[in-house]
Short mmCIF file of C-alpha atoms in Angstrom, two decimals:
data_model
loop_
_atom_site.label_atom_id
_atom_site.label_comp_id
_atom_site.label_asym_id
_atom_site.label_seq_id
_atom_site.Cartn_x
_atom_site.Cartn_y
_atom_site.Cartn_z
CA UNK A 1 58.46 -19.15 59.76
CA UNK A 2 57.46 -16.76 62.51
CA UNK A 3 55.43 -13.58 62.20
CA UNK A 4 56.37 -10.84 64.64
CA UNK A 5 54.00 -7.98 65.47
CA UNK A 6 54.89 -5.26 67.97
CA UNK A 7 52.05 -2.97 69.00
CA UNK A 8 52.94 0.32 70.67
CA UNK A 9 50.15 2.13 72.49
CA UNK A 10 49.94 5.90 71.98
CA UNK A 11 51.24 8.49 74.42
CA UNK A 12 48.82 10.40 76.63
CA UNK A 13 46.28 12.80 75.22
CA UNK A 14 43.44 14.71 76.85
CA UNK A 15 40.93 12.27 75.32
CA UNK A 16 42.73 9.25 76.80
CA UNK A 17 43.02 10.92 80.22
CA UNK A 18 39.30 11.76 80.20
CA UNK A 19 38.12 8.33 78.92
CA UNK A 20 36.53 10.21 76.02
CA UNK A 21 35.32 8.41 72.90
CA UNK A 22 37.36 10.70 70.67
CA UNK A 23 40.69 11.25 69.03
CA UNK A 24 42.85 14.25 69.74
CA UNK A 25 46.41 15.53 69.83
CA UNK A 26 48.94 14.37 72.38
CA UNK A 27 49.11 16.57 75.43
CA UNK A 28 52.41 18.16 76.50
CA UNK A 29 53.22 15.35 78.97
CA UNK A 30 52.48 12.66 76.39
CA UNK A 31 54.65 14.35 73.79
CA UNK A 32 57.55 14.70 76.27
CA UNK A 33 57.27 11.03 77.28
CA UNK A 34 57.25 9.85 73.67
CA UNK A 35 60.22 12.02 72.74
CA UNK A 36 62.11 10.76 75.83
CA UNK A 37 61.98 7.14 74.62
CA UNK A 38 62.68 7.89 70.95
CA UNK A 39 66.26 6.54 71.10
CA UNK A 40 65.22 3.39 72.95
CA UNK A 41 62.55 2.68 70.34
CA UNK A 42 65.04 3.13 67.51
CA UNK A 43 67.47 0.74 69.22
CA UNK A 44 64.89 -1.90 70.16
CA UNK A 45 62.75 -1.98 67.06
CA UNK A 46 65.04 -1.13 64.15
CA UNK A 47 65.01 -3.81 61.53
CA UNK A 48 65.32 -4.28 57.83
CA UNK A 49 62.13 -5.28 56.08
CA UNK A 50 59.91 -4.18 58.94
CA UNK A 51 56.53 -2.72 58.07
CA UNK A 52 55.75 0.35 60.20
CA UNK A 53 52.06 1.15 60.59
CA UNK A 54 49.74 3.28 62.72
CA UNK A 55 46.09 3.45 63.60
CA UNK A 56 44.67 6.31 61.51
CA UNK A 57 44.25 8.70 64.43
CA UNK A 58 45.97 11.95 65.31
CA UNK A 59 47.30 10.62 68.65
CA UNK A 60 48.82 7.51 67.00
CA UNK A 61 50.31 9.51 64.12
CA UNK A 62 51.81 12.04 66.57
CA UNK A 63 53.14 9.25 68.80
CA UNK A 64 54.81 7.56 65.83
CA UNK A 65 56.36 10.86 64.75
CA UNK A 66 57.60 11.64 68.29
CA UNK A 67 59.16 8.15 68.42
CA UNK A 68 60.98 8.84 65.14
CA UNK A 69 58.90 6.39 63.12
CA UNK A 70 57.60 6.94 59.61
CA UNK A 71 54.33 5.04 59.88
CA UNK A 72 51.72 4.31 57.25
CA UNK A 73 48.16 4.79 58.56
CA UNK A 74 46.19 1.56 58.16
CA UNK A 75 42.35 1.66 58.20
CA UNK A 76 42.15 -1.90 59.59
CA UNK A 77 43.81 -0.63 62.79
CA UNK A 78 41.31 2.18 63.41
CA UNK A 79 39.69 2.49 66.83
CA UNK A 80 36.24 1.02 67.46
CA UNK A 81 33.56 3.20 65.84
CA UNK A 82 31.54 4.63 68.71
CA UNK A 83 28.55 6.02 66.78
CA UNK A 84 26.55 8.64 68.63
CA UNK A 85 28.79 8.34 71.72
CA UNK A 86 31.72 9.76 69.74
CA UNK A 87 33.16 12.81 71.48
CA UNK A 88 31.53 12.02 74.84
CA UNK A 89 33.21 10.83 78.03
CA UNK A 90 32.32 7.41 79.40
CA UNK A 91 31.05 8.90 82.66
CA UNK A 92 28.74 11.27 80.73
CA UNK A 93 27.24 8.40 78.77
CA UNK A 94 26.93 6.24 81.89
CA UNK A 95 25.00 9.03 83.62
CA UNK A 96 22.49 9.45 80.77
CA UNK A 97 22.34 5.89 79.38
CA UNK A 98 23.26 3.50 82.20
CA UNK A 99 21.45 0.50 80.70
CA UNK A 100 23.08 1.02 77.31
CA UNK A 101 26.54 1.24 78.87
CA UNK A 102 25.87 -1.87 80.97
CA UNK A 103 24.79 -3.77 77.83
CA UNK A 104 27.86 -2.60 75.92
CA UNK A 105 30.19 -3.69 78.75
CA UNK A 106 28.48 -7.07 79.23
CA UNK A 107 27.75 -8.18 75.67
CA UNK A 108 30.51 -8.09 73.01
CA UNK A 109 27.81 -8.20 70.29
CA UNK A 110 26.07 -5.07 71.63
CA UNK A 111 26.41 -1.71 69.89
CA UNK A 112 23.88 0.54 71.65
CA UNK A 113 25.78 3.58 70.40
CA UNK A 114 24.99 2.71 66.78
CA UNK A 115 28.65 2.13 65.94
CA UNK A 116 30.78 -0.99 65.90
CA UNK A 117 30.37 -3.83 68.40
CA UNK A 118 33.40 -5.31 70.12
CA UNK A 119 32.80 -8.53 68.17
CA UNK A 120 33.03 -6.54 64.93
CA UNK A 121 36.25 -4.86 66.13
CA UNK A 122 37.72 -8.26 67.05
CA UNK A 123 36.77 -9.71 63.66
CA UNK A 124 38.27 -6.75 61.78
CA UNK A 125 41.63 -6.72 63.55
CA UNK A 126 41.78 -10.52 63.78
CA UNK A 127 41.33 -10.80 60.01
CA UNK A 128 44.21 -8.34 59.52
CA UNK A 129 46.48 -10.29 61.88
CA UNK A 130 45.64 -13.65 60.32
CA UNK A 131 46.29 -12.30 56.80
CA UNK A 132 49.89 -11.28 57.56
CA UNK A 133 52.56 -13.26 55.68
CA UNK A 134 54.29 -16.01 57.64
CA UNK A 135 57.56 -14.10 57.92
CA UNK A 136 56.15 -10.58 58.43
CA UNK A 137 57.81 -8.10 60.78
CA UNK A 138 55.35 -5.38 61.82
CA UNK A 139 55.69 -2.43 64.17
CA UNK A 140 52.42 -0.55 64.70
CA UNK A 141 51.42 2.37 66.89
CA UNK A 142 47.87 1.28 67.65
CA UNK A 143 44.89 2.51 69.63
CA UNK A 144 44.51 0.82 73.05
CA UNK A 145 41.25 -0.88 72.03
CA UNK A 146 42.96 -2.29 68.94
CA UNK A 147 45.83 -3.63 71.09
CA UNK A 148 43.27 -5.25 73.44
CA UNK A 149 41.30 -6.80 70.57
CA UNK A 150 44.44 -8.16 68.88
CA UNK A 151 45.61 -9.62 72.19
CA UNK A 152 42.26 -11.35 72.75
CA UNK A 153 42.29 -12.71 69.19
CA UNK A 154 45.90 -13.90 69.34
CA UNK A 155 45.47 -15.90 72.55
CA UNK A 156 42.07 -17.27 71.53
CA UNK A 157 40.27 -15.82 74.53
CA UNK A 158 36.53 -15.06 74.57
CA UNK A 159 35.67 -11.52 73.45
CA UNK A 160 34.49 -10.59 76.96
CA UNK A 161 38.10 -10.75 78.19
CA UNK A 162 38.65 -7.46 76.31
CA UNK A 163 37.65 -5.40 79.37
CA UNK A 164 40.12 -7.22 81.61
CA UNK A 165 43.20 -6.11 79.69
CA UNK A 166 44.84 -2.80 80.59
CA UNK A 167 46.93 -1.11 77.92
CA UNK A 168 49.10 1.63 79.39
CA UNK A 169 50.44 4.51 77.28
CA UNK A 170 53.75 3.94 75.54
CA UNK A 171 53.98 0.22 76.14
CA UNK A 172 54.81 -2.53 73.70
CA UNK A 173 52.68 -5.63 73.26
CA UNK A 174 54.47 -8.27 71.22
CA UNK A 175 52.86 -11.12 69.32
CA UNK A 176 54.98 -13.80 67.69
CA UNK A 177 53.97 -16.97 65.96
CA UNK A 178 51.40 -17.67 63.28
CA UNK A 179 47.67 -18.17 62.82
CA UNK A 180 46.32 -20.33 65.62
CA UNK A 181 49.55 -20.32 67.64
CA UNK A 182 50.58 -16.94 68.99
CA UNK A 183 52.83 -16.09 71.91
CA UNK A 184 52.19 -12.89 73.83
CA UNK A 185 54.48 -10.52 75.68
CA UNK A 186 52.45 -7.63 76.98
CA UNK A 187 52.83 -4.23 78.56
CA UNK A 188 56.58 -3.70 78.27
CA UNK A 189 57.38 0.00 78.91
CA UNK A 190 59.30 1.63 76.09
CA UNK A 191 62.73 2.54 77.38
CA UNK A 192 61.57 2.63 80.98
CA UNK A 193 59.00 5.40 80.35
CA UNK A 194 56.98 6.34 83.42
CA UNK A 195 53.20 6.46 83.20
#
């Protein structure tokens, strides 16, 4: 039996554009792009027995709604907890704490912000993926860092590969297989959406 997980990254928001460690509503362009691919998402991902989930963030909930999905927020799919860096932009933190940012980018076990390390994020989302039933069908609107971490876990790559994976807005990353043997199809635009 094959498990199928499709991860849709959220549409654009001011926080995503600014590389800000924060949630926030979709901006006007992001909302338009999500609404423009609504029909394509319904056609491509409709399926009986499919579980529809979302990271518990405003941008993921709004993306799911704009795509016409009724998604259940799932705590296991929350973004990496950024501790005292929450709300700040990456460039702001890099200007005031360059050594801390360098450690965070170089060491998956580091959490200089006092939040969650990348290793902890990988363990959390990996446990969720591995616990899915063998015949599960899941569609989830998930934060970009969650998509990256699940991709790394599924292909068995070292945690440091996380930073080498780009997750564009409104793209689908598809995992199929089972624990220990996943296939990956990444970065497929939803309905030809432009980014």
